[in-house]
Amino acid sequence: MIESQMNQLAPPDASGYFHQDPVRAGAQNLIEGCLGAVYGKEILIVAEDPRLGWYDAAAPASVEAALLEMGASVKKLMVGAPQNHALTAVQTAIDAADEVIFFARIGDQGRFKSQYQGPRPVMSYARNAAMLASGYGQLNHNAMVALKDVIDEITLGARHIRITCPLGTDIEGSPGQSLAKGDEVVVSRYPMGVPKPLSVNGFTGVVKLTHYLTSAGSKVYEPAYLELPDIVTARIDGTRMADITGPADLVAAFRGHYEQVAAKFGLDAFNIDSWHAGIHPLMGYDMLASADPERWSQTVFSNPRILHFHTCGMGPPGEICWMIIDPTITIDGIALWENGRLHPERFAPTMDVLRAAPELASAFAKPVGDIGLGDAC
């Protein structure tokens, strides 16, 4: 069901609207950072049914209120859980809109290849009003985009990259065939949380896996995750899992999970495509990962304590994610990430961004460390 509202006021001065209301400040950050001027435009908000437990109703309502105050007209469309096909009602609503904001997982399904035709949509990973109001939602979006862009330059221009973690992950290689030009996604992500993925082609070593294998959020399948109560070791040789070792029953379950997902979608089961790590210093996850491992992995990835791999299939995002906790990522001998903490002050281009945006420097001085796992690796 689509609801519509509009405001016929003159273009407002938005500069003073939100400073006393953190939820409104987050809404303003989304609108100004991702859409720019919205006066006179018709904005479609696609909101997921809050009863599904991923999004609340307050976050999209707050963005709607801000849009109306800024002179836009707003239509809302409530949707259900993701499916493995585009929804006609969504495309029809997009066709009538100037801009689109997704507070719904169906917007994330098409982040690398859109399911829908129309304007470049905004995909919100701020799942609720608390996240919108937090530092995660309020930290200057344009500054975070600038940071992401220079991190892309650093990682894509590297000669040698090494990734380690406390459990014993140790792989190394070079960016190789990674996408160097153009956008890697077809949505505007809010908040900005990850740089471009780097191709794993050319990397070799071992990856230590625990906690969960999770869905990448592109396709829908059951079970959506596999719990890993013990360590499974994947030896990688470029894009291939050359060997998988660990407790026999867990290795069998691991292989079975991959084979089941690959068979469902006609994929190369044991292919590894790419990886990237979180860059948002104020992303925190205040639920236990075990409460909903799929929601956890598809939300927490922006935190620098998380590096994730895209596996099972050719091209990002794959269909199964590996989540590596507290990575150290060394770029040509300098650790840009160290034990799960991003250090933009260690490279000149990222330091320039911190100088231009002091709020980022403050955020990186006191990053949020809660990722839903306690202190476990």
Coordinates of C-alpha atoms in Angstrom, one line a residue:
M1 CA 0.0 0.0 0.0
I2 CA 1.4 3.4 -1.0
E3 CA 0.8 6.5 1.1
S4 CA 1.6 10.0 -0.1
Q5 CA 2.3 13.3 1.6
M6 CA 3.7 16.6 0.4
N7 CA 4.7 20.0 1.7
Q8 CA 4.0 23.1 -0.4
L9 CA 6.2 25.5 1.6
A10 CA 9.0 27.5 0.1
P11 CA 12.5 25.9 0.1
P12 CA 13.6 25.7 3.8
D13 CA 16.9 26.5 5.4
A14 CA 17.7 23.1 6.7
S15 CA 20.9 24.1 8.5
G16 CA 19.3 24.7 11.9
Y17 CA 16.6 22.0 11.9
F18 CA 18.2 19.0 13.4
H19 CA 21.0 20.1 15.9
Q20 CA 18.8 19.4 18.9
D21 CA 17.3 16.1 17.7
P22 CA 19.8 13.3 17.0
V23 CA 17.3 11.2 15.0
R24 CA 16.6 14.2 12.8
A25 CA 20.4 14.8 12.5
G26 CA 20.8 11.3 11.2
A27 CA 17.9 11.8 8.8
Q28 CA 19.4 15.1 7.5
N29 CA 22.8 13.4 7.1
L30 CA 21.2 10.7 4.9
I31 CA 19.2 13.2 2.8
E32 CA 21.9 15.8 2.3
G33 CA 24.7 13.2 1.9
C34 CA 22.9 10.9 -0.5
L35 CA 20.3 13.0 -2.3
G36 CA 21.3 16.6 -2.0
A37 CA 18.6 19.2 -2.6
V38 CA 15.1 17.6 -2.5
Y39 CA 12.8 20.6 -2.7
G40 CA 10.0 19.9 -5.2
K41 CA 11.0 16.3 -5.7
E42 CA 8.9 13.2 -5.2
I43 CA 10.7 10.7 -2.9
L44 CA 9.7 7.1 -2.6
I45 CA 10.5 5.4 0.8
V46 CA 10.4 1.6 0.5
A47 CA 10.1 0.4 4.1
E48 CA 10.3 -3.2 5.3
D49 CA 7.6 -4.5 7.5
P50 CA 8.9 -4.0 11.1
R51 CA 7.4 -7.2 12.2
L52 CA 10.2 -9.1 10.4
G53 CA 12.6 -7.7 12.9
W54 CA 15.2 -6.1 10.7
Y55 CA 13.9 -2.5 10.5
D56 CA 11.7 -0.4 12.8
A57 CA 9.0 2.0 11.7
A58 CA 10.6 5.1 13.4
A59 CA 13.7 5.4 11.1
P60 CA 11.8 5.8 7.8
A61 CA 9.2 7.9 9.5
S62 CA 11.9 10.3 10.7
V63 CA 13.4 10.5 7.2
E64 CA 9.9 11.1 5.8
A65 CA 9.3 14.0 8.3
A66 CA 12.7 15.6 7.4
L67 CA 11.9 15.3 3.7
L68 CA 8.6 17.0 4.1
E69 CA 10.2 19.8 6.1
M70 CA 12.7 20.2 3.3
G71 CA 10.0 20.7 0.7
A72 CA 9.8 17.2 -0.9
S73 CA 6.7 15.1 -1.4
V74 CA 6.9 11.6 -0.1
K75 CA 5.3 8.3 -1.0
K76 CA 5.8 5.2 1.2
L77 CA 5.6 1.6 0.2
M78 CA 5.8 -1.2 2.7
V79 CA 7.3 -4.5 1.6
G80 CA 7.9 -7.9 3.1
A81 CA 10.9 -10.1 3.2
P82 CA 13.3 -10.4 0.2
Q83 CA 12.4 -12.8 -2.6
N84 CA 14.5 -14.1 -5.5
H85 CA 12.8 -11.9 -8.1
A86 CA 11.9 -8.2 -8.5
L87 CA 8.5 -7.0 -7.3
T88 CA 6.2 -5.4 -9.8
A89 CA 4.7 -3.1 -7.2
V90 CA 8.1 -1.8 -6.3
Q91 CA 9.1 -1.1 -9.9
T92 CA 5.7 0.7 -10.5
A93 CA 6.3 2.9 -7.5
I94 CA 9.9 3.7 -8.6
D95 CA 8.7 4.7 -12.0
A96 CA 6.6 7.5 -10.4
A97 CA 9.4 8.8 -8.2
D98 CA 12.4 11.2 -8.6
E99 CA 14.4 9.5 -5.9
V100 CA 14.2 6.2 -3.9
I101 CA 15.3 5.3 -0.3
F102 CA 15.3 1.7 0.8
F103 CA 14.8 0.9 4.5
A104 CA 14.4 -2.7 3.3
R105 CA 16.6 -5.6 2.4
I106 CA 15.3 -5.8 -1.1
G107 CA 17.3 -2.7 -1.8
D108 CA 20.5 -4.4 -0.7
Q109 CA 19.8 -7.5 -2.9
G110 CA 20.6 -5.4 -5.9
R111 CA 23.6 -3.4 -4.6
F112 CA 26.0 -4.9 -7.2
K113 CA 23.4 -5.4 -10.0
S114 CA 20.1 -3.7 -9.6
Q115 CA 16.8 -5.6 -9.8
Y116 CA 15.0 -2.4 -10.7
Q117 CA 15.2 0.4 -13.3
G118 CA 15.2 4.0 -12.2
P119 CA 17.2 6.6 -10.2
R120 CA 20.2 5.4 -8.2
P121 CA 18.6 4.4 -4.9
V122 CA 19.8 5.1 -1.4
M123 CA 20.2 1.9 0.7
S124 CA 20.0 2.5 4.4
Y125 CA 22.0 0.1 6.7
A126 CA 20.8 2.2 9.7
R127 CA 18.1 -0.4 10.7
N128 CA 16.3 1.7 13.3
A129 CA 16.0 5.1 14.9
A130 CA 18.7 4.3 17.4
M131 CA 21.2 3.6 14.7
L132 CA 20.0 6.7 12.8
A133 CA 20.6 8.8 15.9
S134 CA 23.9 7.3 16.8
G135 CA 27.3 8.4 15.7
Y136 CA 27.0 5.8 12.9
G137 CA 24.0 7.7 11.5
Q138 CA 25.3 11.2 12.2
L139 CA 29.0 11.0 11.2
N140 CA 29.3 13.3 8.2
H141 CA 28.4 11.1 5.2
N142 CA 30.3 13.1 2.6
A143 CA 33.4 13.0 4.7
M144 CA 33.0 9.2 5.0
V145 CA 32.7 9.0 1.2
A146 CA 35.9 11.0 0.8
L147 CA 37.6 8.6 3.2
K148 CA 36.3 5.6 1.3
D149 CA 37.6 7.0 -2.0
V150 CA 41.2 7.5 -0.7
I151 CA 41.2 4.1 0.9
D152 CA 40.3 2.7 -2.5
E153 CA 43.3 4.5 -4.0
I154 CA 45.6 3.1 -1.3
T155 CA 44.4 -0.5 -1.5
L156 CA 44.0 -0.7 -5.3
G157 CA 47.4 0.9 -5.8
A158 CA 49.2 -1.5 -3.4
R159 CA 52.0 -3.7 -4.5
H160 CA 51.6 -6.2 -1.6
I161 CA 48.8 -6.8 0.9
R162 CA 48.9 -9.2 3.9
I163 CA 45.9 -10.1 6.0
T164 CA 46.2 -11.7 9.4
C165 CA 43.9 -12.2 12.4
P166 CA 44.3 -13.5 16.0
L167 CA 43.0 -17.0 15.1
G168 CA 45.8 -17.5 12.5
T169 CA 44.5 -16.2 9.2
D170 CA 47.5 -15.4 7.0
I171 CA 47.1 -14.6 3.4
E172 CA 49.0 -12.3 1.1
G173 CA 48.9 -11.1 -2.5
S174 CA 48.2 -8.0 -4.6
P175 CA 45.0 -6.3 -5.9
G176 CA 45.5 -7.8 -9.3
Q177 CA 42.3 -7.7 -11.4
S178 CA 40.3 -5.6 -8.8
L179 CA 38.0 -3.0 -10.2
A180 CA 40.0 0.2 -10.3
K181 CA 37.6 2.6 -12.1
G182 CA 34.0 3.3 -11.8
D183 CA 31.5 2.5 -9.0
E184 CA 31.5 -1.0 -7.6
V185 CA 27.8 -0.8 -6.6
V186 CA 24.7 0.7 -8.1
V187 CA 23.2 2.1 -4.9
S188 CA 24.2 5.0 -2.6
R189 CA 25.1 3.3 0.7
Y190 CA 24.2 5.0 3.9
P191 CA 26.1 5.1 6.1
M192 CA 29.2 4.6 4.0
G193 CA 30.9 1.5 5.5
V194 CA 33.2 -0.4 3.2
P195 CA 35.7 0.4 0.4
K196 CA 35.8 -1.4 -3.0
P197 CA 36.2 -5.1 -2.7
L198 CA 39.6 -6.5 -3.8
S199 CA 39.8 -9.5 -6.0
V200 CA 41.3 -12.5 -4.2
N201 CA 42.9 -13.7 -7.4
G202 CA 46.6 -13.7 -6.7
F203 CA 46.2 -14.1 -2.9
T204 CA 47.4 -17.3 -1.2
G205 CA 47.4 -18.6 2.4
V206 CA 45.0 -19.8 5.0
V207 CA 41.8 -18.3 6.4
K208 CA 40.6 -19.3 9.9
L209 CA 36.8 -19.4 10.1
T210 CA 34.5 -19.5 13.1
H211 CA 31.2 -18.2 14.4
Y212 CA 29.1 -18.4 11.2
L213 CA 29.0 -18.8 7.5
T214 CA 26.2 -16.4 6.4
S215 CA 24.2 -15.3 3.4
A216 CA 25.5 -12.4 1.4
G217 CA 22.0 -11.0 1.2
S218 CA 21.8 -11.3 -2.6
K219 CA 19.7 -14.5 -2.9
V220 CA 17.3 -16.0 -0.4
Y221 CA 17.9 -19.6 0.7
E222 CA 17.5 -21.8 3.8
P223 CA 19.3 -22.4 6.0
A224 CA 20.7 -18.9 5.6
Y225 CA 23.7 -19.6 7.8
L226 CA 25.8 -22.4 9.2
E227 CA 27.1 -22.1 12.7
L228 CA 30.8 -22.9 13.1
P229 CA 31.4 -23.8 16.8
D230 CA 35.0 -24.7 16.1
I231 CA 37.6 -23.4 13.7
V232 CA 37.5 -24.4 10.1
T233 CA 40.6 -23.7 8.0
A234 CA 40.3 -22.8 4.4
R235 CA 43.6 -22.9 2.4
I236 CA 43.1 -20.6 -0.6
D237 CA 45.0 -20.4 -3.8
G238 CA 43.7 -17.5 -5.8
T239 CA 40.0 -17.8 -6.3
R240 CA 39.9 -21.5 -5.2
M241 CA 39.5 -23.1 -1.8
A242 CA 42.4 -25.6 -2.2
D243 CA 41.7 -27.4 1.0
I244 CA 39.3 -27.3 3.9
T245 CA 40.3 -28.8 7.3
G246 CA 39.0 -29.0 10.8
P247 CA 36.7 -31.3 12.8
A248 CA 35.4 -33.9 10.4
D249 CA 31.7 -33.4 11.1
L250 CA 32.1 -29.6 10.7
V251 CA 34.1 -29.9 7.5
A252 CA 31.3 -32.2 6.1
A253 CA 28.7 -29.6 7.1
F254 CA 30.8 -26.8 5.6
R255 CA 31.1 -28.6 2.3
G256 CA 27.4 -29.6 2.3
H257 CA 26.3 -26.1 2.9
Y258 CA 28.3 -24.8 0.0
E259 CA 27.1 -27.6 -2.3
Q260 CA 23.5 -27.0 -1.4
V261 CA 23.6 -23.2 -2.0
A262 CA 25.6 -23.7 -5.2
A263 CA 23.2 -26.3 -6.6
K264 CA 20.2 -24.0 -5.9
F265 CA 21.6 -21.2 -8.0
G266 CA 23.9 -22.9 -10.4
L267 CA 27.1 -21.5 -8.9
D268 CA 30.7 -22.6 -8.6
A269 CA 30.5 -23.7 -5.0
F270 CA 34.1 -23.3 -3.8
N271 CA 35.0 -20.1 -5.7
I272 CA 36.2 -17.1 -3.7
D273 CA 35.7 -13.7 -5.4
S274 CA 36.8 -10.8 -3.3
W275 CA 37.1 -9.2 0.2
H276 CA 36.9 -5.9 1.9
A277 CA 36.9 -4.6 5.5
G278 CA 34.8 -2.1 7.4
I279 CA 35.8 1.5 7.7
H280 CA 33.1 3.2 9.8
P281 CA 34.5 3.9 13.3
L282 CA 31.1 4.5 15.0
M283 CA 29.3 1.4 13.7
G284 CA 28.2 -0.6 16.7
Y285 CA 26.0 -3.7 17.0
D286 CA 24.2 -4.0 20.3
M287 CA 22.4 -7.3 19.8
L288 CA 24.0 -10.7 20.1
A289 CA 25.1 -12.2 16.8
S290 CA 23.5 -15.5 17.9
A291 CA 20.0 -13.9 18.1
D292 CA 20.0 -13.6 14.3
P293 CA 23.3 -14.4 12.5
E294 CA 22.1 -13.3 9.1
R295 CA 21.0 -9.9 10.4
W296 CA 24.2 -9.6 12.3
S297 CA 26.5 -10.2 9.3
Q298 CA 24.5 -8.0 7.0
T299 CA 24.6 -5.1 9.4
V300 CA 27.9 -5.3 11.3
F301 CA 30.2 -5.5 8.2
S302 CA 30.9 -1.7 8.3
N303 CA 32.8 -2.0 11.6
P304 CA 36.6 -2.0 11.1
R305 CA 36.7 -5.1 13.3
I306 CA 35.1 -7.1 10.5
L307 CA 36.6 -8.2 7.2
H308 CA 34.4 -10.3 5.0
F309 CA 35.0 -12.4 1.9
H310 CA 32.5 -12.9 -0.9
T311 CA 32.5 -16.7 -1.7
C312 CA 30.3 -19.2 -3.6
G313 CA 29.9 -17.8 -7.1
M314 CA 31.7 -15.6 -9.6
G315 CA 31.5 -11.9 -8.8
P316 CA 30.6 -10.0 -5.6
P317 CA 28.8 -10.4 -3.4
G318 CA 28.8 -14.2 -3.9
E319 CA 26.2 -16.1 -1.8
I320 CA 28.2 -17.0 1.3
C321 CA 30.2 -14.7 3.5
W322 CA 33.3 -15.4 5.6
M323 CA 33.5 -13.0 8.5
I324 CA 37.0 -12.4 9.8
I325 CA 37.3 -10.7 13.2
D326 CA 39.9 -8.2 14.2
P327 CA 42.0 -8.3 11.0
T328 CA 45.4 -6.7 10.5
I329 CA 45.7 -5.6 6.9
T330 CA 49.2 -4.5 6.0
I331 CA 49.5 -2.4 2.8
D332 CA 53.1 -2.3 1.5
G333 CA 54.4 -2.8 5.0
I334 CA 52.1 -0.4 6.8
A335 CA 49.1 -1.7 8.8
L336 CA 46.1 0.4 7.7
W337 CA 43.9 -1.9 9.9
E338 CA 45.6 -3.3 13.0
N339 CA 43.8 -5.8 15.2
G340 CA 40.4 -4.6 14.0
R341 CA 41.2 -0.9 14.3
L342 CA 41.4 1.3 11.2
H343 CA 44.4 3.8 11.3
P344 CA 43.8 6.5 8.7
E345 CA 46.5 8.6 10.3
R346 CA 49.1 6.2 8.9
F347 CA 48.8 7.2 5.3
A348 CA 49.0 10.7 3.8
P349 CA 45.8 10.6 1.7
T350 CA 43.6 9.4 4.5
M351 CA 45.3 11.9 6.9
D352 CA 44.3 14.7 4.5
V353 CA 40.7 13.6 4.9
L354 CA 41.0 13.7 8.7
R355 CA 42.4 17.2 8.6
A356 CA 39.5 18.4 6.3
A357 CA 36.9 16.7 8.5
P358 CA 38.0 16.9 12.2
E359 CA 34.8 15.0 13.3
L360 CA 36.3 11.9 11.6
A361 CA 39.5 12.3 13.5
S362 CA 37.5 12.5 16.7
A363 CA 35.6 9.4 15.8
F364 CA 38.7 7.3 14.9
A365 CA 40.2 8.4 18.2
K366 CA 37.3 6.7 20.1
P367 CA 35.9 4.0 17.8
V368 CA 33.0 1.8 18.8
G369 CA 34.1 -1.8 19.4
D370 CA 30.8 -3.6 20.1
I371 CA 30.1 -6.1 17.2
G372 CA 27.7 -8.5 19.0
L373 CA 30.4 -11.1 19.9
G374 CA 31.7 -9.7 23.2
D375 CA 35.5 -9.9 23.1
A376 CA 35.6 -13.2 21.2
C377 CA 37.6 -13.5 18.1

